Amino acid sequence: MNYERLQRQLSALLDTRDWLTNAAQTCAFIKQELADLNWVGFYIQRQPYTLILGPFQGLPACNPIPFSRGVCGAAARSRRTQRVADVQAFDDHIACDIASRSELVVPLVVADTLWGVLDIDSPRIGRFSDQDQTGVEALCRVFIKQSTFGHCD
Ligand code: SME
């Protein structure tokens, strides 16, 4: 996958600074462009140490998710991307859509605060490579750089 092209396209797509609009566009764009995904969305820390469901593409999902639980919670706690090749082998995985077999969760840190996470699920075991991780992290940086946070929330 050519993530440099995707970065340029996402950058052009995000033509407001409104984080809500940009989050909606970003998850729709990723779902459209990357193959074999069944769920893409944002969880946002809108209460302390709690991830609240934000804009997403896919089936209705679990909400809320405390920092203490799931792959999303692990990404929020550690502030490190979680790449899980087989979610059924990850003890603490929260199954929202039983079709999900692998998962990539990128923490989104704004002004030294864990703002939220971007969660991507695939029905294919081992869907996400090292290159996918690096590429999606770069797309997240585009989203953060082109958005203004701290209002309309
Ligand atoms: N599987 C996630 C929960 C969110 S859904 O995949 C949309 C987790 O374990 O945190």
Coordinates of C-alpha atoms and ligand atoms in Angstrom, one line a residue:
M1 CA 0.0 0.0 0.0
N2 CA 1.3 3.4 -0.9
Y3 CA 0.8 5.3 2.3
E4 CA 2.6 8.4 1.1
R5 CA -0.2 8.8 -1.5
L6 CA -2.8 8.2 1.2
Q7 CA -1.2 10.9 3.4
R8 CA -1.4 13.4 0.6
Q9 CA -5.0 12.4 -0.2
L10 CA -6.1 12.6 3.4
S11 CA -4.4 15.9 3.9
A12 CA -6.3 17.3 0.9
L13 CA -9.6 15.8 2.2
L14 CA -9.3 17.4 5.6
D15 CA -10.2 21.0 4.5
T16 CA -11.7 22.1 7.9
R17 CA -10.0 22.3 11.3
D18 CA -13.0 20.8 13.0
W19 CA -11.8 17.6 14.8
L20 CA -15.3 16.1 14.6
T21 CA -15.6 16.5 10.8
N22 CA -12.0 15.5 10.3
A23 CA -12.5 12.3 12.5
A24 CA -15.5 11.3 10.4
Q25 CA -13.7 11.9 7.2
T26 CA -10.6 10.1 8.3
C27 CA -12.3 6.9 9.3
A28 CA -14.4 6.9 6.2
F29 CA -11.3 7.4 4.1
I30 CA -9.3 4.6 5.7
K31 CA -12.3 2.2 5.5
Q32 CA -12.5 3.0 1.8
E33 CA -8.8 2.8 0.9
L34 CA -7.5 -0.1 2.9
A35 CA -8.6 -3.7 1.9
D36 CA -10.2 -6.2 4.3
L37 CA -11.4 -3.9 7.1
N38 CA -14.7 -4.4 8.9
W39 CA -14.5 -1.6 11.4
V40 CA -12.6 1.7 11.6
G41 CA -13.3 4.4 14.3
F42 CA -12.3 6.7 17.0
Y43 CA -12.7 6.3 20.8
I44 CA -12.2 9.7 22.6
Q45 CA -11.2 10.3 26.2
R46 CA -14.3 12.4 27.0
Q47 CA -14.3 11.3 30.7
P48 CA -11.2 10.6 32.7
Y49 CA -9.5 7.3 31.8
T50 CA -12.6 6.4 29.7
L51 CA -12.8 5.9 26.0
I52 CA -16.1 7.1 24.5
L53 CA -17.2 6.0 21.0
G54 CA -16.7 8.7 18.4
P55 CA -17.1 8.7 14.6
F56 CA -16.8 5.3 13.1
Q57 CA -17.5 3.1 10.1
G58 CA -18.9 -0.4 10.7
L59 CA -21.3 -2.2 13.0
P60 CA -22.6 -0.5 16.2
A61 CA -19.8 -0.9 18.8
C62 CA -18.9 -1.3 22.5
N63 CA -19.2 1.8 24.6
P64 CA -17.7 3.0 26.9
I65 CA -14.2 1.3 27.2
P66 CA -12.2 2.1 30.4
F67 CA -8.5 2.5 30.0
S68 CA -8.2 -0.8 32.0
R69 CA -9.8 -2.9 29.3
G70 CA -9.3 -4.2 25.8
V71 CA -6.8 -3.5 23.1
C72 CA -8.0 0.1 23.0
G73 CA -7.4 0.5 26.7
A74 CA -3.9 -1.0 26.3
A75 CA -3.1 1.6 23.6
A76 CA -4.5 4.4 25.8
R77 CA -2.6 3.3 28.9
S78 CA 0.7 2.7 27.2
R79 CA 0.4 5.4 24.5
R80 CA 1.9 2.8 22.2
T81 CA 0.3 1.3 19.1
Q82 CA -1.2 -2.1 19.7
R83 CA -1.0 -4.5 16.7
V84 CA -2.7 -7.7 17.4
A85 CA -2.3 -10.5 14.8
D86 CA -5.0 -12.7 16.3
V87 CA -7.5 -11.2 18.6
Q88 CA -8.7 -14.6 19.9
A89 CA -5.2 -15.1 21.3
F90 CA -5.3 -11.7 23.1
D91 CA -6.9 -12.4 26.5
D92 CA -8.3 -9.0 27.1
H93 CA -9.7 -8.4 23.7
I94 CA -13.3 -6.9 23.7
A95 CA -15.3 -8.5 20.9
C96 CA -17.7 -6.0 19.5
D97 CA -18.0 -7.5 16.0
I98 CA -17.3 -11.2 16.0
A99 CA -16.0 -10.9 12.4
S100 CA -12.9 -9.1 13.7
R101 CA -9.8 -11.3 13.7
S102 CA -6.9 -8.8 13.8
E103 CA -6.7 -5.3 15.1
L104 CA -4.5 -2.1 15.0
V105 CA -5.0 0.6 17.6
V106 CA -3.1 3.9 17.4
P107 CA -3.0 6.2 20.4
L108 CA -3.7 9.9 19.6
V109 CA -1.7 12.2 21.9
V110 CA -2.5 16.0 21.7
A111 CA -0.6 18.4 23.8
D112 CA 0.8 15.6 26.0
T113 CA -2.7 14.3 26.7
L114 CA -4.2 11.1 25.5
W115 CA -7.0 12.5 23.4
G116 CA -8.2 9.2 22.1
V117 CA -7.4 6.2 19.9
L118 CA -8.0 5.2 16.3
D119 CA -9.1 1.5 16.2
I120 CA -9.0 -0.6 13.0
D121 CA -10.3 -4.1 12.8
S122 CA -9.9 -6.7 10.0
P123 CA -11.7 -10.0 9.5
R124 CA -8.3 -11.5 8.3
I125 CA -5.8 -12.9 10.8
G126 CA -2.5 -11.0 10.6
R127 CA -3.9 -8.3 8.3
F128 CA -1.6 -5.5 9.6
S129 CA 2.1 -5.5 8.7
D130 CA 4.8 -3.3 10.2
Q131 CA 4.3 -1.1 7.1
D132 CA 0.6 -0.8 7.8
Q133 CA 1.4 0.3 11.4
T134 CA 3.8 2.9 10.3
G135 CA 1.5 4.1 7.5
V136 CA -1.6 4.4 9.7
E137 CA 0.4 6.2 12.4
A138 CA 1.4 8.7 9.7
L139 CA -2.3 9.1 8.7
C140 CA -3.1 9.8 12.4
R141 CA -0.4 12.5 12.5
V142 CA -2.1 14.2 9.5
F143 CA -5.4 14.1 11.3
I144 CA -3.9 15.6 14.5
K145 CA -1.9 18.2 12.7
Q146 CA -4.9 19.5 10.6
S147 CA -7.4 19.5 13.5
T148 CA -8.1 21.9 16.3
F149 CA -9.0 20.3 19.6
G150 CA -10.4 21.7 22.7
H151 CA -13.7 23.2 21.5
C152 CA -17.0 21.9 20.3
D153 CA -16.7 19.0 22.7
Ligands
SME1 N1 -11.7 -4.8 20.2 C1 -11.6 -3.5 20.9 C2 -12.9 -2.9 21.2 C3 -13.4 -2.0 20.2 S1 -14.1 -2.7 18.8 O1 -13.1 -3.5 18.2 C4 -14.8 -1.6 17.8 C5 -10.8 -3.7 22.2 O2 -10.5 -4.8 22.5 O3 -10.5 -2.7 22.8

